mmCIF file of C-alpha atoms in Angstrom:
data_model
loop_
_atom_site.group_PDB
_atom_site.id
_atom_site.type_symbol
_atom_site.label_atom_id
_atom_site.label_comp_id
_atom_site.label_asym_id
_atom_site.label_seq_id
_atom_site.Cartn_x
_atom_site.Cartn_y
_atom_site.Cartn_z
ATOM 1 C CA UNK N 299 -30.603 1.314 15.783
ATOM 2 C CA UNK N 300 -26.930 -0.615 15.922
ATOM 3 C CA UNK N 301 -28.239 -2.452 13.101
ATOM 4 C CA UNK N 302 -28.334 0.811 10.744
ATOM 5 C CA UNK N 303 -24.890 1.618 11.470
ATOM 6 C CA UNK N 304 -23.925 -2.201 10.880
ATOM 7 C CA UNK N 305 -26.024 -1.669 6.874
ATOM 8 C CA UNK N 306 -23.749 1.589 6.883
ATOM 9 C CA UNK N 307 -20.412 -0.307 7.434
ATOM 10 C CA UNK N 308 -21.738 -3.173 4.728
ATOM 11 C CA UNK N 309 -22.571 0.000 2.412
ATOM 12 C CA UNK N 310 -19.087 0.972 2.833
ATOM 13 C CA UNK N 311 -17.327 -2.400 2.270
ATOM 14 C CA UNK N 312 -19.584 -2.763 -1.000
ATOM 15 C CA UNK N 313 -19.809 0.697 -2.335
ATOM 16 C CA UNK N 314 -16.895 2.626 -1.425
ATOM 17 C CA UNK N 315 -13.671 0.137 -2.115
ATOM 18 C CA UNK N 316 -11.884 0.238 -4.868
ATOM 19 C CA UNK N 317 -10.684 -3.459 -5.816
ATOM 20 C CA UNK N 318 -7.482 -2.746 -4.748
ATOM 21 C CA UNK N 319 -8.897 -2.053 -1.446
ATOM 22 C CA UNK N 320 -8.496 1.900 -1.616
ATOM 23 C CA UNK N 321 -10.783 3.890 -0.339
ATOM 24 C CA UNK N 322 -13.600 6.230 -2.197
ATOM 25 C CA UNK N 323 -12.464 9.774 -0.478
ATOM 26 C CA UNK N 324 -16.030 10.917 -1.444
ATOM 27 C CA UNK N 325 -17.732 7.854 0.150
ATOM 28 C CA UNK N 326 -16.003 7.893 2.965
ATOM 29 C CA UNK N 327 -17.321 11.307 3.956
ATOM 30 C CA UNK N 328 -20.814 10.872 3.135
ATOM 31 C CA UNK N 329 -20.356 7.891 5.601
ATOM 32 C CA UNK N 330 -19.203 9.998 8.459
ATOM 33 C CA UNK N 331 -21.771 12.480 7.791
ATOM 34 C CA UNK N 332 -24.664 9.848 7.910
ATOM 35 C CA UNK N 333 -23.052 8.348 10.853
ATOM 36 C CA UNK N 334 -22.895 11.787 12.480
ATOM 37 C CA UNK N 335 -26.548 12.849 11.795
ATOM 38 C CA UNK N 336 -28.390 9.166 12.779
ATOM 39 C CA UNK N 337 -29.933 10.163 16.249
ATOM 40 C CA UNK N 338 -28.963 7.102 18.377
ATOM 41 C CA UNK N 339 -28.056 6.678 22.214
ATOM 42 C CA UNK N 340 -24.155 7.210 23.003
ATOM 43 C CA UNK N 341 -23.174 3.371 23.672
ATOM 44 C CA UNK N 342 -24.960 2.438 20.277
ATOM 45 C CA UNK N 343 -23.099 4.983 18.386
ATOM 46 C CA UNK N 344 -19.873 4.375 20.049
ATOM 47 C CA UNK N 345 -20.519 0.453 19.461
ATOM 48 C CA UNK N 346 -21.177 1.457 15.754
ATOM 49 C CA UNK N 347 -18.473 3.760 15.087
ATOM 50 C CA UNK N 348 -15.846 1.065 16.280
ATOM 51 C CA UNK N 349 -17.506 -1.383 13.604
ATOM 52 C CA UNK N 350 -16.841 1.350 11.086
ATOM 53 C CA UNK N 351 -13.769 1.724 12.245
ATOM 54 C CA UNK N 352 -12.858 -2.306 12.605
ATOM 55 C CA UNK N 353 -13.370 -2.576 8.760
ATOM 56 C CA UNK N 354 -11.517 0.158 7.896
ATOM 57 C CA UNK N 355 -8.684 -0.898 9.393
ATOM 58 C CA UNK N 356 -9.188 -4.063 7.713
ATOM 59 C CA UNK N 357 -9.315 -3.116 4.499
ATOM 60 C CA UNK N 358 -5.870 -0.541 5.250
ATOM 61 C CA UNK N 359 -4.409 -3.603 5.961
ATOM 62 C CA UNK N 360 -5.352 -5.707 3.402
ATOM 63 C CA UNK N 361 -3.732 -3.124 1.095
ATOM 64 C CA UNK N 362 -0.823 -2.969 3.177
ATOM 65 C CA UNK N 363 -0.935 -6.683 2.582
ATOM 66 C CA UNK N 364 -1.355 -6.801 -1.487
ATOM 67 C CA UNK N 365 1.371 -3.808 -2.263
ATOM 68 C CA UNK N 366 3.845 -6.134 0.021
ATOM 69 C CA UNK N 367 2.920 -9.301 -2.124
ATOM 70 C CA UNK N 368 3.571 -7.525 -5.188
ATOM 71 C CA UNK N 369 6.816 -6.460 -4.209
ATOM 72 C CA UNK N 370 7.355 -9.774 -3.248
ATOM 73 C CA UNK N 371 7.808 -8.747 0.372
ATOM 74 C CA UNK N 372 6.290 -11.517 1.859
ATOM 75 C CA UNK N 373 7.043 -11.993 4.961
ATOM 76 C CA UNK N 374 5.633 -8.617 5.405
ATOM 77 C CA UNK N 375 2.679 -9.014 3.118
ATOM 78 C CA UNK N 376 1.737 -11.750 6.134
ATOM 79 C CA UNK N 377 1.855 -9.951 8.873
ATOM 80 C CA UNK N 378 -0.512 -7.308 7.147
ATOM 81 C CA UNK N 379 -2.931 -9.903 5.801
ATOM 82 C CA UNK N 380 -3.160 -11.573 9.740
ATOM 83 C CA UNK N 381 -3.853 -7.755 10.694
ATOM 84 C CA UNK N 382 -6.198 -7.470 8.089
ATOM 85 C CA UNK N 383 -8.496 -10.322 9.743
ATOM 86 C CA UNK N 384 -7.859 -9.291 13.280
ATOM 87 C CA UNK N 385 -10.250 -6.105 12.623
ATOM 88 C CA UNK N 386 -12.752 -7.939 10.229
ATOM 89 C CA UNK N 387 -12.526 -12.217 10.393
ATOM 90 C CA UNK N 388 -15.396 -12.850 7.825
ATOM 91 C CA UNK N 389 -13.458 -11.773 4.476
ATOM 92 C CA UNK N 390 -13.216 -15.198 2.209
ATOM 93 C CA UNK N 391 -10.897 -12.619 -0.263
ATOM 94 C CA UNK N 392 -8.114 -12.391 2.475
ATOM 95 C CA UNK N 393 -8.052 -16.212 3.492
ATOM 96 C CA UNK N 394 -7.704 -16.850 0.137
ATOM 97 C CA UNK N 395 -4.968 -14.086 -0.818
ATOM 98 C CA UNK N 396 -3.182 -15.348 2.196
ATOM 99 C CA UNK N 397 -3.533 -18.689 1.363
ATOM 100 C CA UNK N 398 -1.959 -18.462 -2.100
ATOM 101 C CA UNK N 399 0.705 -16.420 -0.885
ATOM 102 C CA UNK N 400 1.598 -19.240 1.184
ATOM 103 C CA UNK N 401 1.136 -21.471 -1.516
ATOM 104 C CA UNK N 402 3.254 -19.744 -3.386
ATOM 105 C CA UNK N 403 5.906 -19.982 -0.095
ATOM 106 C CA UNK N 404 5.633 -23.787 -0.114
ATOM 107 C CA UNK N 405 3.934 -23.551 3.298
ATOM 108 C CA UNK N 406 1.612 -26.010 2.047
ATOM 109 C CA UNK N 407 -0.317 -27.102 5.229
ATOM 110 C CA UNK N 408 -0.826 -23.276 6.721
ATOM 111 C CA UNK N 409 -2.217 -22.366 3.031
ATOM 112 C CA UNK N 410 -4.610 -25.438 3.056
ATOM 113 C CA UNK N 411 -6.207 -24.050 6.844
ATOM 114 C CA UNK N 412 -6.696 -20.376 5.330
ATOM 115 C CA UNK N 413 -8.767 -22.258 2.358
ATOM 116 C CA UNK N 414 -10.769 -23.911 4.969
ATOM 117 C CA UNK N 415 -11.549 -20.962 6.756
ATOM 118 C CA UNK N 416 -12.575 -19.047 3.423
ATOM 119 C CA UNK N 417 -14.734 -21.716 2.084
ATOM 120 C CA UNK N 418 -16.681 -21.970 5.545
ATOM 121 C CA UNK N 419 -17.562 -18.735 5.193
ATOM 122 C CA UNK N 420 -17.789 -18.852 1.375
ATOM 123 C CA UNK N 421 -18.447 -22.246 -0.278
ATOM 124 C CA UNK N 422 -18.392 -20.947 -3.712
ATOM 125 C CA UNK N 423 -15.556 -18.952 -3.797
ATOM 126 C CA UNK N 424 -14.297 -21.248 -6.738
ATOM 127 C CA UNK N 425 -10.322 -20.601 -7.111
ATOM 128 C CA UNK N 426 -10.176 -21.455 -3.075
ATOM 129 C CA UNK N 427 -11.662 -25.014 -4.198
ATOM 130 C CA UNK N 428 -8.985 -25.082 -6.997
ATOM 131 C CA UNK N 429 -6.246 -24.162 -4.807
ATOM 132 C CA UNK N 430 -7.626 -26.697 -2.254
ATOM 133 C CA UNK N 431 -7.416 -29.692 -5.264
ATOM 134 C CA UNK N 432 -3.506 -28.175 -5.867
ATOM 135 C CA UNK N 433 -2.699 -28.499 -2.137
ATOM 136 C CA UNK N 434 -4.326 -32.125 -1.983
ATOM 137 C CA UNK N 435 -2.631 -33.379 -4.865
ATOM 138 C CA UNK N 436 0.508 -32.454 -3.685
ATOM 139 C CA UNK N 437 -0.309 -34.465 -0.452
ATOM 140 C CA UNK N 438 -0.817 -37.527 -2.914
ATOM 141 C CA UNK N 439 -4.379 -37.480 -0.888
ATOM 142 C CA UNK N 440 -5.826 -38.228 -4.677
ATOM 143 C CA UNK N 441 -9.419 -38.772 -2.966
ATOM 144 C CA UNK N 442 -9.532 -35.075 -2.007
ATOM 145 C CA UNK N 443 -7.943 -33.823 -4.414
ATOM 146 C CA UNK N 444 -10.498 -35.179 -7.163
ATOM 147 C CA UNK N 445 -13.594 -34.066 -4.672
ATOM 148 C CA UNK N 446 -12.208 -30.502 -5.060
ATOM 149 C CA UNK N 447 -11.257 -30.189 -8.900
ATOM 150 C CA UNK N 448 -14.471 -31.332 -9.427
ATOM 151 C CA UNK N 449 -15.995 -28.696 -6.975
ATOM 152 C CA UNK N 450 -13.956 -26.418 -8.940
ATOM 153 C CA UNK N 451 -15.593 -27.507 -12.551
ATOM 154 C CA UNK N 452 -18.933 -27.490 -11.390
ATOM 155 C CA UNK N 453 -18.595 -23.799 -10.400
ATOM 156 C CA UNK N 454 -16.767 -22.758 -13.198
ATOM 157 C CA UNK N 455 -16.693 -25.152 -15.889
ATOM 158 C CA UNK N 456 -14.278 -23.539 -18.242
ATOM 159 C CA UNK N 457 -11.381 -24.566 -16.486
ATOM 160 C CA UNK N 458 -9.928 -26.615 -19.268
ATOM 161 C CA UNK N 459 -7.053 -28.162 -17.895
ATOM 162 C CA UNK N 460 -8.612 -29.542 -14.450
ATOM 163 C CA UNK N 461 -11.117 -31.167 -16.944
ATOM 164 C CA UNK N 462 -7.500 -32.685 -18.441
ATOM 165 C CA UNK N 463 -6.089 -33.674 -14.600
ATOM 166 C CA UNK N 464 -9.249 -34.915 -13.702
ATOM 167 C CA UNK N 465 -9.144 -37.300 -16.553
ATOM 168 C CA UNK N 466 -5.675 -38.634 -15.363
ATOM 169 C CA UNK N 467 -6.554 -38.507 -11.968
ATOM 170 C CA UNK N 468 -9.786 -40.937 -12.800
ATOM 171 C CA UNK N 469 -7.432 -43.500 -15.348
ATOM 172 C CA UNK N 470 -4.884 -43.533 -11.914
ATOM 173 C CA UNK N 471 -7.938 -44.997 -9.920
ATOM 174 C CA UNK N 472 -8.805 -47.170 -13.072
ATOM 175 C CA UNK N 473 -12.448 -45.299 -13.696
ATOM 176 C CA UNK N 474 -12.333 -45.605 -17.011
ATOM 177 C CA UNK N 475 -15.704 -44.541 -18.167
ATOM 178 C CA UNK N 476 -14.828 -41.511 -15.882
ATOM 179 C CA UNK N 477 -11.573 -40.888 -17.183
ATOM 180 C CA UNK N 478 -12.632 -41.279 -20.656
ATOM 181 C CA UNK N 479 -15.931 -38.035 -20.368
ATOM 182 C CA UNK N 480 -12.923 -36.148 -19.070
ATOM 183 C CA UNK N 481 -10.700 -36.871 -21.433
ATOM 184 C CA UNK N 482 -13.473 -36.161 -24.552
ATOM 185 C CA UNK N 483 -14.560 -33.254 -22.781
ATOM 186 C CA UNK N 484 -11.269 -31.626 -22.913
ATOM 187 C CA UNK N 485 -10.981 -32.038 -26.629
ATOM 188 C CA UNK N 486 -14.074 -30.660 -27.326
ATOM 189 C CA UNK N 487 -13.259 -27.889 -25.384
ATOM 190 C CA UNK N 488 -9.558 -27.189 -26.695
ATOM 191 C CA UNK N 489 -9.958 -28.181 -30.041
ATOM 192 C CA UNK N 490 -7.129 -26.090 -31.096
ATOM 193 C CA UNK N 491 -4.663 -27.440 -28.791
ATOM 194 C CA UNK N 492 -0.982 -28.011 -30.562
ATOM 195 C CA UNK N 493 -0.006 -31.265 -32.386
ATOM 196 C CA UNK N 494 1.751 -32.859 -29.659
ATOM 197 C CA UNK N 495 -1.220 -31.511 -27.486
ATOM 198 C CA UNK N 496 -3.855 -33.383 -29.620
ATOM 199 C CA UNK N 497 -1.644 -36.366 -30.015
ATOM 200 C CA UNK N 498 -0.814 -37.107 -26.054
ATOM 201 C CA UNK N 499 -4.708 -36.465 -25.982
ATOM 202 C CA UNK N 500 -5.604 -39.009 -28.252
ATOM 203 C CA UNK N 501 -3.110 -41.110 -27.432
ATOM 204 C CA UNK N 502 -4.937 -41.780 -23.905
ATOM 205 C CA UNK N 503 -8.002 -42.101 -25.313
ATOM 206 C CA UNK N 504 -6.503 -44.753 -27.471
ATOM 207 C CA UNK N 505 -5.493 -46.310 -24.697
ATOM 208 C CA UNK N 506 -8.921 -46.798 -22.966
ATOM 209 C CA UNK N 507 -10.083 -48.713 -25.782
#
């Protein structure tokens, strides 16, 4: 029976949050009210209840967290996110948020452990992989950063310019016939790029010849 309050609290992190993490007044209710009316023992409902009540929190935090961010209280916006995960560790959004606040702080090495722990738990999430490939090229660790842009492009292959840094990253290590696909590929996919664009483009290619 805990496991039908447990598809009630995933029903409520699905259906009833807004984007911005707000919650659905109506939702909520018709939550309680299932919640109250599921016969169960005392233990399981008090056991279920504080699930509820974990992601709730969670998600009041995560808010907390986003409003501080875009006030550019960060220090604050933190504090909230690590809350935020305290109730509810299995949320790839807020490892990544966190992340790329941190990012953002130059705290390169805490941001590249909170993409770790929200690709573990979601290995597709595709802008942690890019923000991964940012964080390794910084380190000059060109190896890993070249694994994870091309993560990155084979989950979302619009992503023009990675296509573009991939094909300098590959003419660094001397691949050529790697850097050159890149290097086409981006041309055929920004085709309307400006003049100097077109010409630094070309003028690589030339240079592979």
């Amino acid at each position: 029976m805990v496991d039908i309050y447990r598809d009630v609290g995933y029903f409520l992190e699905r259906k009833s949050l807004r984007r911005d993490g707000r919650i659905k007044k109506p939702m909520f209710w018709l939550i309680v009210f299932i919640v109250s009316v599921i016969p169960v023992s005392g233990h399981s409902q008090s056991v279920a209840l504080a699930e509820v009540d974990s992601l709730l929190e969670a998600k009041r935090h995560y808010r907390f967290a986003k409003e501080y961010d875009k006030n550019r209280m960060y220090e604050d916006a933190i504090v909230e996110y690590q809350k935020s995960l305290s109730f509810k560790a299995d949320n790839p959004n807020v490892y990544y948020d966190l992340a790329n606040l941190l990012y953002r702080l130059e705290r390169y090495h805490e941001a590249q452990q909170q993409c770790f722990r929200c690709l573990e738990l979601d290995s597709t999430f595709v802008v942690a992989h890019y923000l991964l490939a940012l964080l390794w090229h910084k380190a000059a660790n060109y190896d890993s950063a070249i694994v994870e842009f091309e993560k990155t492009i084979a989950l979302d292959p619009s992503y023009i310019q990675i296509h573009r840094t991939l094909a300098d990253l590959y003419r660094y290590k001397g691949w050529d016939e790697k850097a050159l696909r890149q290097y086409l590929r981006t041309a055929e996919m920004d085709g309307g790029g400006s003049q100097e664009e077109n010409f630094q483009l070309f003028s690589h290619l030339g240079n592979l010849f």
